[in-house]
Amino acid sequence: MELKVIENATCTFCGCVCDDIELHADDVRIHQAKRACVLGKAWFLNHTAEHKYPDALIDGQPATLEEAIQVAADHLYQADMPLVYGMSNTTCEAQRECVEMADLLGALLDSHTSL
Amino acid sequence: MQKSKFLPRGRKDRTVVLVDIRETKSAKAADLFLQVRPGKDFEMLTILRAMIKGEHVTDDQVAETGLTTDVLQDLIERMKKAKFGVMFFGMGLSMTRGKHMNAAALLTLAAEMNAFTKFVAMPMRGHGNVTGADVIMRWQTGYPFGISFNRGYPRYNPGEFSTVDILVRGDTDCAFIIGADPGATMPRPAIEHLAKVPTIVLDPHVTHTSRLSRVHITTAPAGIAAPGTGYRMDEVPMPLRPALNSPYPSDEEVIRRIKEAIAEKPDWMTDQPQMIFSQV
């Protein structure tokens, strides 16, 4: 197993978004997060590349990604007033997709900001 | 703390004023602590707006906020003397009596302070990329949050289209949740409505919200195993440098595939007219 060092990694735990973190990682987990605060360390060290959860759950039962995507699309399409909410712990690229999906659906669109 | 050309003595050249309803640990780090009476933020901000313009405010009116005229006068002098002031505000302002009107009062105060010196206001963010959500929605729709597309074009109205209000009133009949766990944070009536309607959750973990949802899809955590961009609180975009390769797909990929699956179905505006058309 190879140990990688990632310089200037970005921490997205809180709104400060520190971008000077040095990460020491192997294939499965991050072992060290230099210059990160207590919150940042917990954030980096608690995520792993293990297959810990099923790919998807439908009504609580494990399912494949393709099935879950189809069921999700059906629910959203059939709804009269769907809601797209959240978008905090994700990338701007994903947020952009959310806006486009909400436009397509005629949906409500909101983020954590409204809290 | 950072020393700079304009602030060569670092922290000593800066003034921190904390306004809260109770003396928290942050009070120790502040130069000035103002204990405002709960639910009186709007009154305090309005009084400040009056006082910076030299309008007369009675001692009784000031006393109602739990502060004194001298304290506020001192605050105003400090504010006007500052070269660059920033007002940070959080949920204590936006989730108490008055809600977004409190935030509006603070933003107006910040705007009006610019008659004297440079002043800005900035919301404090709890989560990673909430600022990014604001920026992206502003860029794509013209509005930062609380948007409805149900007439086919974006409309903005916090209070009507903000999530907690929508859920508490029971307005929505399907919820798509990404990068958030409202099942753990929102008021009980909102969570009960989420459990009633089909909810779809995208998250790296099986969360409280996943447990009451119809569909959960596990995705790669952004910034750790998924690349992309994240906005810092002061609206500076940062590239994310993931350290791991996740066995799960990224949020971006999953949403794009859901979107494509929806796009294959007939157009809702012509095939399934919503209430707004039948009313006309």
mmCIF file of C-alpha atoms in Angstrom:
data_model
loop_
_atom_site.group_PDB
_atom_site.id
_atom_site.type_symbol
_atom_site.label_atom_id
_atom_site.label_comp_id
_atom_site.label_asym_id
_atom_site.label_seq_id
_atom_site.Cartn_x
_atom_site.Cartn_y
_atom_site.Cartn_z
ATOM 1 C CA MET A 1 0.000 0.000 0.000
ATOM 2 C CA GLU A 2 1.394 3.337 -1.067
ATOM 3 C CA LEU A 3 1.396 6.435 1.100
ATOM 4 C CA LYS A 4 0.433 9.640 -0.694
ATOM 5 C CA VAL A 5 1.026 13.190 0.498
ATOM 6 C CA ILE A 6 -1.429 15.821 -0.722
ATOM 7 C CA GLU A 7 -0.221 19.405 -0.281
ATOM 8 C CA ASN A 8 -2.598 22.350 0.055
ATOM 9 C CA ALA A 9 -5.685 20.198 0.435
ATOM 10 C CA THR A 10 -8.972 22.007 1.093
ATOM 11 C CA CYS A 11 -11.095 21.278 4.149
ATOM 12 C CA THR A 12 -14.846 21.657 3.614
ATOM 13 C CA PHE A 13 -16.032 20.908 7.124
ATOM 14 C CA CYS A 14 -16.997 24.473 8.053
ATOM 15 C CA GLY A 15 -17.419 27.800 6.263
ATOM 16 C CA CYS A 16 -13.766 28.806 6.741
ATOM 17 C CA VAL A 17 -12.661 26.356 3.996
ATOM 18 C CA CYS A 18 -8.956 26.252 4.980
ATOM 19 C CA ASP A 19 -6.817 25.432 1.953
ATOM 20 C CA ASP A 20 -3.406 24.774 3.495
ATOM 21 C CA ILE A 21 -3.926 21.259 4.849
ATOM 22 C CA GLU A 22 -1.318 18.555 4.270
ATOM 23 C CA LEU A 23 -2.904 15.128 3.993
ATOM 24 C CA HIS A 24 -1.110 11.812 4.413
ATOM 25 C CA ALA A 25 -3.241 9.048 2.953
ATOM 26 C CA ASP A 26 -3.040 5.462 1.764
ATOM 27 C CA ASP A 27 -5.626 3.752 -0.494
ATOM 28 C CA VAL A 28 -8.218 3.393 2.252
ATOM 29 C CA ARG A 29 -7.931 6.214 4.762
ATOM 30 C CA ILE A 30 -6.309 9.516 5.640
ATOM 31 C CA HIS A 31 -3.813 9.088 8.475
ATOM 32 C CA GLN A 32 -2.717 12.629 9.089
ATOM 33 C CA ALA A 33 -4.190 16.061 8.432
ATOM 34 C CA LYS A 34 -1.446 18.570 9.237
ATOM 35 C CA ARG A 35 -2.432 22.183 10.054
ATOM 36 C CA ALA A 36 -6.124 21.181 10.326
ATOM 37 C CA CYS A 37 -8.056 22.202 13.467
ATOM 38 C CA VAL A 38 -9.822 19.717 15.774
ATOM 39 C CA LEU A 39 -12.942 19.799 13.586
ATOM 40 C CA GLY A 40 -10.939 19.430 10.375
ATOM 41 C CA LYS A 41 -8.920 16.493 11.720
ATOM 42 C CA ALA A 42 -12.107 14.655 12.691
ATOM 43 C CA TRP A 43 -13.584 15.437 9.264
ATOM 44 C CA PHE A 44 -10.621 14.044 7.310
ATOM 45 C CA LEU A 45 -9.854 11.066 9.541
ATOM 46 C CA ASN A 46 -13.451 9.842 9.841
ATOM 47 C CA HIS A 47 -14.040 9.336 6.115
ATOM 48 C CA THR A 48 -12.625 6.224 4.449
ATOM 49 C CA ALA A 49 -12.674 4.709 0.981
ATOM 50 C CA GLU A 50 -14.252 1.530 2.332
ATOM 51 C CA HIS A 51 -17.510 0.163 0.952
ATOM 52 C CA LYS A 52 -19.244 0.686 4.299
ATOM 53 C CA TYR A 53 -22.826 1.259 3.175
ATOM 54 C CA PRO A 54 -24.907 -0.301 0.382
ATOM 55 C CA ASP A 55 -24.706 1.623 -2.937
ATOM 56 C CA ALA A 56 -28.322 2.631 -2.446
ATOM 57 C CA LEU A 57 -31.378 1.912 -0.301
ATOM 58 C CA ILE A 58 -34.950 1.812 -1.562
ATOM 59 C CA ASP A 59 -37.532 1.697 1.254
ATOM 60 C CA GLY A 60 -34.692 0.641 3.558
ATOM 61 C CA GLN A 61 -33.657 -2.323 1.379
ATOM 62 C CA PRO A 62 -30.273 -2.439 -0.413
ATOM 63 C CA ALA A 63 -30.588 -1.735 -4.133
ATOM 64 C CA THR A 64 -28.390 -0.962 -7.112
ATOM 65 C CA LEU A 65 -27.514 2.601 -8.091
ATOM 66 C CA GLU A 66 -29.409 2.319 -11.400
ATOM 67 C CA GLU A 67 -32.632 1.181 -9.659
ATOM 68 C CA ALA A 68 -32.363 3.984 -7.097
ATOM 69 C CA ILE A 69 -31.842 6.592 -9.824
ATOM 70 C CA GLN A 70 -34.954 5.388 -11.678
ATOM 71 C CA VAL A 71 -37.113 5.336 -8.523
ATOM 72 C CA ALA A 72 -35.841 8.792 -7.503
ATOM 73 C CA ALA A 73 -36.616 10.174 -10.981
ATOM 74 C CA ASP A 74 -40.134 8.651 -10.849
ATOM 75 C CA HIS A 75 -40.900 10.165 -7.425
ATOM 76 C CA LEU A 76 -39.626 13.593 -8.443
ATOM 77 C CA TYR A 77 -41.432 13.558 -11.793
ATOM 78 C CA GLN A 78 -44.762 12.471 -10.310
ATOM 79 C CA ALA A 79 -44.727 15.102 -7.568
ATOM 80 C CA ASP A 80 -46.768 18.300 -8.023
ATOM 81 C CA MET A 81 -44.445 20.387 -5.875
ATOM 82 C CA PRO A 82 -41.067 18.720 -5.376
ATOM 83 C CA LEU A 83 -38.447 20.323 -3.167
ATOM 84 C CA VAL A 84 -34.683 20.340 -3.798
ATOM 85 C CA TYR A 85 -32.927 21.176 -0.544
ATOM 86 C CA GLY A 86 -29.492 21.177 1.087
ATOM 87 C CA MET A 87 -26.437 21.585 -1.127
ATOM 88 C CA SER A 88 -24.087 22.458 1.763
ATOM 89 C CA ASN A 89 -21.673 19.550 1.902
ATOM 90 C CA THR A 90 -21.272 19.175 -1.814
ATOM 91 C CA THR A 91 -19.411 20.754 -4.721
ATOM 92 C CA CYS A 92 -20.439 23.744 -6.808
ATOM 93 C CA GLU A 93 -20.596 21.436 -9.834
ATOM 94 C CA ALA A 94 -23.222 19.295 -8.062
ATOM 95 C CA GLN A 95 -25.100 22.435 -6.959
ATOM 96 C CA ARG A 96 -25.294 23.542 -10.554
ATOM 97 C CA GLU A 97 -26.823 20.188 -11.518
ATOM 98 C CA CYS A 98 -29.350 20.670 -8.675
ATOM 99 C CA VAL A 99 -30.440 24.042 -10.085
ATOM 100 C CA GLU A 100 -30.889 22.559 -13.540
ATOM 101 C CA MET A 101 -32.889 19.637 -12.137
ATOM 102 C CA ALA A 102 -35.121 21.996 -10.119
ATOM 103 C CA ASP A 103 -35.714 24.081 -13.266
ATOM 104 C CA LEU A 104 -36.636 20.945 -15.229
ATOM 105 C CA LEU A 105 -39.051 19.809 -12.496
ATOM 106 C CA GLY A 106 -40.587 23.197 -11.745
ATOM 107 C CA ALA A 107 -39.459 22.539 -8.193
ATOM 108 C CA LEU A 108 -38.770 24.526 -5.060
ATOM 109 C CA LEU A 109 -35.057 25.134 -4.538
ATOM 110 C CA ASP A 110 -33.521 26.091 -1.216
ATOM 111 C CA SER A 111 -30.317 25.777 0.796
ATOM 112 C CA HIS A 112 -29.139 25.956 4.406
ATOM 113 C CA THR A 113 -28.994 29.741 4.046
ATOM 114 C CA SER A 114 -32.728 30.023 4.699
ATOM 115 C CA LEU A 115 -32.286 28.544 8.188
ATOM 116 C CA MET B 1 -3.260 36.929 14.144
ATOM 117 C CA GLN B 2 -2.279 38.140 10.679
ATOM 118 C CA LYS B 3 -0.219 41.343 10.562
ATOM 119 C CA SER B 4 -0.538 43.444 7.438
ATOM 120 C CA LYS B 5 0.506 46.722 5.853
ATOM 121 C CA PHE B 6 -2.550 48.515 7.216
ATOM 122 C CA LEU B 7 -2.773 46.583 10.501
ATOM 123 C CA PRO B 8 0.921 46.198 11.500
ATOM 124 C CA ARG B 9 0.151 45.256 15.112
ATOM 125 C CA GLY B 10 -2.196 42.392 14.199
ATOM 126 C CA ARG B 11 -4.907 41.748 16.745
ATOM 127 C CA LYS B 12 -4.059 44.985 18.638
ATOM 128 C CA ASP B 13 -5.114 47.024 15.614
ATOM 129 C CA ARG B 14 -8.449 45.268 15.444
ATOM 130 C CA THR B 15 -11.594 45.637 17.545
ATOM 131 C CA VAL B 16 -13.960 42.730 18.116
ATOM 132 C CA VAL B 17 -17.464 43.478 19.380
ATOM 133 C CA LEU B 18 -19.657 40.554 20.375
ATOM 134 C CA VAL B 19 -23.431 40.928 20.587
ATOM 135 C CA ASP B 20 -25.314 38.025 22.148
ATOM 136 C CA ILE B 21 -28.144 37.295 24.543
ATOM 137 C CA ARG B 22 -25.767 35.486 26.939
ATOM 138 C CA GLU B 23 -22.086 35.755 27.794
ATOM 139 C CA THR B 24 -20.521 32.924 25.786
ATOM 140 C CA LYS B 25 -16.883 31.785 25.629
ATOM 141 C CA SER B 26 -16.397 34.117 22.645
ATOM 142 C CA ALA B 27 -16.910 37.098 24.994
ATOM 143 C CA LYS B 28 -13.397 36.501 26.403
ATOM 144 C CA ALA B 29 -11.901 36.930 22.948
ATOM 145 C CA ALA B 30 -13.850 40.139 22.279
ATOM 146 C CA ASP B 31 -12.932 43.720 23.241
ATOM 147 C CA LEU B 32 -16.518 44.676 23.864
ATOM 148 C CA PHE B 33 -19.465 42.489 24.815
ATOM 149 C CA LEU B 34 -23.035 43.744 24.463
ATOM 150 C CA GLN B 35 -25.738 41.638 26.079
ATOM 151 C CA VAL B 36 -28.925 42.301 24.164
ATOM 152 C CA ARG B 37 -32.304 41.250 25.548
ATOM 153 C CA PRO B 38 -33.656 38.128 23.718
ATOM 154 C CA GLY B 39 -35.879 39.040 20.757
ATOM 155 C CA LYS B 40 -34.768 42.689 20.750
ATOM 156 C CA ASP B 41 -32.242 42.489 17.892
ATOM 157 C CA PHE B 42 -34.453 44.367 15.472
ATOM 158 C CA GLU B 43 -35.028 47.186 17.980
ATOM 159 C CA MET B 44 -31.303 47.436 18.718
ATOM 160 C CA LEU B 45 -30.365 47.543 15.031
ATOM 161 C CA THR B 46 -33.033 50.143 14.280
ATOM 162 C CA ILE B 47 -31.867 52.308 17.198
ATOM 163 C CA LEU B 48 -28.278 52.063 15.905
ATOM 164 C CA ARG B 49 -29.466 53.123 12.441
ATOM 165 C CA ALA B 50 -31.167 56.150 13.980
ATOM 166 C CA MET B 51 -28.211 57.049 16.202
ATOM 167 C CA ILE B 52 -25.539 56.937 13.478
ATOM 168 C CA LYS B 53 -27.542 59.617 11.675
ATOM 169 C CA GLY B 54 -27.793 61.687 14.856
ATOM 170 C CA GLU B 55 -31.545 61.133 15.326
ATOM 171 C CA HIS B 56 -32.833 61.459 18.863
ATOM 172 C CA VAL B 57 -33.537 58.188 20.675
ATOM 173 C CA THR B 58 -34.920 58.199 24.228
ATOM 174 C CA ASP B 59 -33.207 56.328 27.062
ATOM 175 C CA ASP B 60 -36.391 54.289 27.557
ATOM 176 C CA GLN B 61 -36.277 53.075 23.968
ATOM 177 C CA VAL B 62 -32.629 52.047 24.399
ATOM 178 C CA ALA B 63 -33.311 50.420 27.788
ATOM 179 C CA GLU B 64 -35.861 48.134 26.125
ATOM 180 C CA THR B 65 -33.003 46.385 24.288
ATOM 181 C CA GLY B 66 -31.153 45.687 27.555
ATOM 182 C CA LEU B 67 -28.371 48.211 26.723
ATOM 183 C CA THR B 68 -27.662 51.850 27.596
ATOM 184 C CA THR B 69 -27.310 54.947 25.417
ATOM 185 C CA ASP B 70 -23.657 55.406 26.503
ATOM 186 C CA VAL B 71 -22.727 51.877 25.426
ATOM 187 C CA LEU B 72 -24.354 52.338 22.024
ATOM 188 C CA GLN B 73 -22.793 55.785 21.583
ATOM 189 C CA ASP B 74 -19.367 54.262 22.309
ATOM 190 C CA LEU B 75 -20.071 51.474 19.798
ATOM 191 C CA ILE B 76 -21.070 53.982 17.115
ATOM 192 C CA GLU B 77 -17.901 56.010 17.653
ATOM 193 C CA ARG B 78 -15.787 52.877 17.288
ATOM 194 C CA MET B 79 -17.710 51.867 14.163
ATOM 195 C CA LYS B 80 -17.328 55.272 12.523
ATOM 196 C CA LYS B 81 -13.602 55.382 13.396
ATOM 197 C CA ALA B 82 -12.946 51.978 11.823
ATOM 198 C CA LYS B 83 -11.224 51.830 8.442
ATOM 199 C CA PHE B 84 -13.026 48.684 7.421
ATOM 200 C CA GLY B 85 -15.850 47.126 9.425
ATOM 201 C CA VAL B 86 -17.411 43.702 8.995
ATOM 202 C CA MET B 87 -20.649 42.544 10.596
ATOM 203 C CA PHE B 88 -20.889 38.785 10.953
ATOM 204 C CA PHE B 89 -24.324 37.406 11.673
ATOM 205 C CA GLY B 90 -25.741 33.955 12.279
ATOM 206 C CA MET B 91 -28.863 32.014 13.079
ATOM 207 C CA GLY B 92 -29.419 33.846 16.373
ATOM 208 C CA LEU B 93 -30.583 36.715 14.208
ATOM 209 C CA SER B 94 -32.429 34.863 11.467
ATOM 210 C CA MET B 95 -34.191 32.203 13.537
ATOM 211 C CA THR B 96 -35.565 34.350 16.375
ATOM 212 C CA ARG B 97 -38.507 36.761 16.496
ATOM 213 C CA GLY B 98 -38.472 38.891 13.353
ATOM 214 C CA LYS B 99 -36.505 36.267 11.346
ATOM 215 C CA HIS B 100 -35.264 37.617 7.992
ATOM 216 C CA MET B 101 -36.429 41.130 8.931
ATOM 217 C CA ASN B 102 -33.616 41.118 11.534
ATOM 218 C CA ALA B 103 -31.103 40.179 8.850
ATOM 219 C CA ALA B 104 -32.578 42.890 6.587
ATOM 220 C CA ALA B 105 -32.138 45.482 9.400
ATOM 221 C CA LEU B 106 -28.493 44.464 9.833
ATOM 222 C CA LEU B 107 -27.815 44.621 6.084
ATOM 223 C CA THR B 108 -29.407 48.088 5.952
ATOM 224 C CA LEU B 109 -27.234 49.211 8.881
ATOM 225 C CA ALA B 110 -24.130 47.936 7.054
ATOM 226 C CA ALA B 111 -25.204 49.760 3.872
ATOM 227 C CA GLU B 112 -25.872 53.000 5.780
ATOM 228 C CA MET B 113 -22.520 52.802 7.614
ATOM 229 C CA ASN B 114 -20.887 53.267 4.203
ATOM 230 C CA ALA B 115 -21.834 56.936 4.429
ATOM 231 C CA PHE B 116 -19.049 57.136 7.065
ATOM 232 C CA THR B 117 -16.570 54.328 6.374
ATOM 233 C CA LYS B 118 -16.235 51.026 4.537
ATOM 234 C CA PHE B 119 -18.581 48.423 6.032
ATOM 235 C CA VAL B 120 -19.812 45.027 4.884
ATOM 236 C CA ALA B 121 -21.996 42.275 6.350
ATOM 237 C CA MET B 122 -21.339 38.559 6.018
ATOM 238 C CA PRO B 123 -23.391 35.569 7.175
ATOM 239 C CA MET B 124 -21.528 33.069 9.382
ATOM 240 C CA ARG B 125 -21.613 29.593 7.839
ATOM 241 C CA GLY B 126 -21.806 26.334 9.709
ATOM 242 C CA HIS B 127 -21.252 23.933 6.837
ATOM 243 C CA GLY B 128 -18.645 23.577 4.124
ATOM 244 C CA ASN B 129 -20.079 24.976 0.937
ATOM 245 C CA VAL B 130 -23.284 26.852 1.853
ATOM 246 C CA THR B 131 -21.728 29.969 0.341
ATOM 247 C CA GLY B 132 -21.216 28.045 -2.895
ATOM 248 C CA ALA B 133 -24.926 27.202 -2.952
ATOM 249 C CA ASP B 134 -25.748 30.921 -2.656
ATOM 250 C CA VAL B 135 -23.298 31.848 -5.393
ATOM 251 C CA ILE B 136 -24.423 29.110 -7.785
ATOM 252 C CA MET B 137 -28.126 29.869 -7.281
ATOM 253 C CA ARG B 138 -27.482 33.593 -7.746
ATOM 254 C CA TRP B 139 -25.543 32.873 -10.924
ATOM 255 C CA GLN B 140 -28.113 30.449 -12.348
ATOM 256 C CA THR B 141 -31.411 32.007 -11.217
ATOM 257 C CA GLY B 142 -30.663 35.528 -9.972
ATOM 258 C CA TYR B 143 -31.681 34.662 -6.399
ATOM 259 C CA PRO B 144 -29.601 33.169 -3.565
ATOM 260 C CA PHE B 145 -32.113 30.771 -1.862
ATOM 261 C CA GLY B 146 -35.840 30.249 -1.280
ATOM 262 C CA ILE B 147 -36.641 29.847 -4.987
ATOM 263 C CA SER B 148 -39.669 28.395 -6.730
ATOM 264 C CA PHE B 149 -39.668 27.276 -10.367
ATOM 265 C CA ASN B 150 -43.321 26.214 -10.343
ATOM 266 C CA ARG B 151 -44.368 28.873 -12.841
ATOM 267 C CA GLY B 152 -41.546 27.862 -15.164
ATOM 268 C CA TYR B 153 -39.337 30.820 -14.166
ATOM 269 C CA PRO B 154 -37.568 31.496 -10.859
ATOM 270 C CA ARG B 155 -39.354 33.437 -8.114
ATOM 271 C CA TYR B 156 -37.839 34.356 -4.748
ATOM 272 C CA ASN B 157 -39.727 34.634 -1.490
ATOM 273 C CA PRO B 158 -38.166 33.598 1.821
ATOM 274 C CA GLY B 159 -40.895 32.646 4.262
ATOM 275 C CA GLU B 160 -42.947 31.156 1.431
ATOM 276 C CA PHE B 161 -40.311 29.127 -0.409
ATOM 277 C CA SER B 162 -37.891 28.493 2.464
ATOM 278 C CA THR B 163 -37.641 24.842 3.417
ATOM 279 C CA VAL B 164 -38.737 24.905 7.058
ATOM 280 C CA ASP B 165 -41.873 26.877 6.166
ATOM 281 C CA ILE B 166 -42.665 24.611 3.203
ATOM 282 C CA LEU B 167 -42.327 21.486 5.343
ATOM 283 C CA VAL B 168 -44.184 22.827 8.386
ATOM 284 C CA ARG B 169 -47.108 23.907 6.153
ATOM 285 C CA GLY B 170 -46.925 20.529 4.356
ATOM 286 C CA ASP B 171 -46.711 22.165 0.905
ATOM 287 C CA THR B 172 -44.269 19.822 -0.793
ATOM 288 C CA ASP B 173 -45.116 16.288 -1.930
ATOM 289 C CA CYS B 174 -41.592 15.017 -2.667
ATOM 290 C CA ALA B 175 -38.243 16.078 -1.228
ATOM 291 C CA PHE B 176 -34.763 15.710 -2.695
ATOM 292 C CA ILE B 177 -32.106 16.236 -0.022
ATOM 293 C CA ILE B 178 -28.409 16.514 -0.812
ATOM 294 C CA GLY B 179 -25.490 17.356 1.483
ATOM 295 C CA ALA B 180 -27.765 18.057 4.448
ATOM 296 C CA ASP B 181 -29.379 16.172 7.313
ATOM 297 C CA PRO B 182 -32.665 17.947 8.106
ATOM 298 C CA GLY B 183 -33.846 14.815 9.936
ATOM 299 C CA ALA B 184 -31.362 15.681 12.686
ATOM 300 C CA THR B 185 -31.684 19.477 12.761
ATOM 301 C CA MET B 186 -35.148 20.666 11.747
ATOM 302 C CA PRO B 187 -38.215 21.197 13.966
ATOM 303 C CA ARG B 188 -40.394 18.143 14.593
ATOM 304 C CA PRO B 189 -43.372 19.080 12.334
ATOM 305 C CA ALA B 190 -40.934 19.553 9.425
ATOM 306 C CA ILE B 191 -39.359 16.123 10.007
ATOM 307 C CA GLU B 192 -42.794 14.508 10.281
ATOM 308 C CA HIS B 193 -43.741 15.887 6.887
ATOM 309 C CA LEU B 194 -40.441 14.655 5.393
ATOM 310 C CA ALA B 195 -41.263 11.155 6.641
ATOM 311 C CA LYS B 196 -44.758 11.351 5.092
ATOM 312 C CA VAL B 197 -43.726 12.249 1.538
ATOM 313 C CA PRO B 198 -41.292 10.353 -0.703
ATOM 314 C CA THR B 199 -37.860 11.671 0.255
ATOM 315 C CA ILE B 200 -34.670 11.060 -1.719
ATOM 316 C CA VAL B 201 -31.336 11.490 0.065
ATOM 317 C CA LEU B 202 -27.824 11.735 -1.368
ATOM 318 C CA ASP B 203 -25.191 11.429 1.355
ATOM 319 C CA PRO B 204 -21.842 9.712 2.035
ATOM 320 C CA HIS B 205 -23.394 8.246 5.212
ATOM 321 C CA VAL B 206 -26.733 6.695 6.091
ATOM 322 C CA THR B 207 -28.102 9.679 8.054
ATOM 323 C CA HIS B 208 -31.187 10.364 10.191
ATOM 324 C CA THR B 209 -32.860 11.687 7.050
ATOM 325 C CA SER B 210 -31.875 8.525 5.107
ATOM 326 C CA ARG B 211 -33.695 6.413 7.680
ATOM 327 C CA LEU B 212 -36.999 8.180 7.006
ATOM 328 C CA SER B 213 -36.473 8.395 3.248
ATOM 329 C CA ARG B 214 -37.751 6.228 0.379
ATOM 330 C CA VAL B 215 -34.500 6.369 -1.553
ATOM 331 C CA HIS B 216 -30.968 6.782 -0.216
ATOM 332 C CA ILE B 217 -27.994 6.899 -2.555
ATOM 333 C CA THR B 218 -24.495 6.727 -1.088
ATOM 334 C CA THR B 219 -22.122 9.214 -2.727
ATOM 335 C CA ALA B 220 -18.436 10.049 -2.416
ATOM 336 C CA PRO B 221 -17.696 12.744 0.210
ATOM 337 C CA ALA B 222 -16.839 16.052 -1.483
ATOM 338 C CA GLY B 223 -13.288 17.243 -0.880
ATOM 339 C CA ILE B 224 -12.209 13.874 0.511
ATOM 340 C CA ALA B 225 -13.021 11.498 -2.334
ATOM 341 C CA ALA B 226 -14.802 13.709 -4.889
ATOM 342 C CA PRO B 227 -13.174 16.632 -6.723
ATOM 343 C CA GLY B 228 -14.807 19.978 -7.474
ATOM 344 C CA THR B 229 -14.996 23.537 -6.194
ATOM 345 C CA GLY B 230 -15.994 24.899 -2.796
ATOM 346 C CA TYR B 231 -16.625 28.514 -1.810
ATOM 347 C CA ARG B 232 -15.095 29.992 1.323
ATOM 348 C CA MET B 233 -17.373 32.089 3.561
ATOM 349 C CA ASP B 234 -16.040 35.318 1.971
ATOM 350 C CA GLU B 235 -16.924 34.041 -1.516
ATOM 351 C CA VAL B 236 -13.470 32.970 -2.645
ATOM 352 C CA PRO B 237 -13.699 29.741 -4.692
ATOM 353 C CA MET B 238 -11.268 26.974 -3.712
ATOM 354 C CA PRO B 239 -10.366 23.855 -5.694
ATOM 355 C CA LEU B 240 -10.903 20.657 -3.690
ATOM 356 C CA ARG B 241 -8.048 18.146 -3.662
ATOM 357 C CA PRO B 242 -9.451 14.713 -2.824
ATOM 358 C CA ALA B 243 -7.061 12.276 -1.121
ATOM 359 C CA LEU B 244 -9.039 9.060 -1.574
ATOM 360 C CA ASN B 245 -10.754 7.120 -4.360
ATOM 361 C CA SER B 246 -14.277 6.302 -3.289
ATOM 362 C CA PRO B 247 -16.159 3.180 -4.391
ATOM 363 C CA TYR B 248 -19.218 5.442 -4.642
ATOM 364 C CA PRO B 249 -20.104 7.912 -7.438
ATOM 365 C CA SER B 250 -19.931 11.684 -6.870
ATOM 366 C CA ASP B 251 -23.017 13.806 -6.104
ATOM 367 C CA GLU B 252 -22.577 15.515 -9.438
ATOM 368 C CA GLU B 253 -22.735 12.252 -11.390
ATOM 369 C CA VAL B 254 -25.789 10.918 -9.519
ATOM 370 C CA ILE B 255 -27.786 14.155 -9.916
ATOM 371 C CA ARG B 256 -26.895 14.330 -13.595
ATOM 372 C CA ARG B 257 -28.159 10.773 -14.086
ATOM 373 C CA ILE B 258 -31.398 11.463 -12.160
ATOM 374 C CA LYS B 259 -31.852 14.625 -14.218
ATOM 375 C CA GLU B 260 -31.342 12.680 -17.451
ATOM 376 C CA ALA B 261 -33.864 10.052 -16.334
ATOM 377 C CA ILE B 262 -36.401 12.842 -15.662
ATOM 378 C CA ALA B 263 -35.663 14.553 -18.976
ATOM 379 C CA GLU B 264 -36.670 11.380 -20.836
ATOM 380 C CA LYS B 265 -40.226 11.699 -19.491
ATOM 381 C CA PRO B 266 -42.828 13.987 -21.149
ATOM 382 C CA ASP B 267 -42.660 17.718 -20.325
ATOM 383 C CA TRP B 268 -44.658 18.509 -17.193
ATOM 384 C CA MET B 269 -45.740 21.953 -18.352
ATOM 385 C CA THR B 270 -47.682 20.704 -21.353
ATOM 386 C CA ASP B 271 -48.597 17.204 -20.271
ATOM 387 C CA GLN B 272 -49.444 17.775 -16.622
ATOM 388 C CA PRO B 273 -50.665 21.344 -16.209
ATOM 389 C CA GLN B 274 -50.299 22.489 -12.602
ATOM 390 C CA MET B 275 -52.861 24.451 -10.638
ATOM 391 C CA ILE B 276 -51.629 27.828 -11.800
ATOM 392 C CA PHE B 277 -52.771 27.124 -15.381
ATOM 393 C CA SER B 278 -56.226 25.828 -14.466
ATOM 394 C CA GLN B 279 -56.797 28.946 -12.360
ATOM 395 C CA VAL B 280 -56.138 31.344 -15.221
#
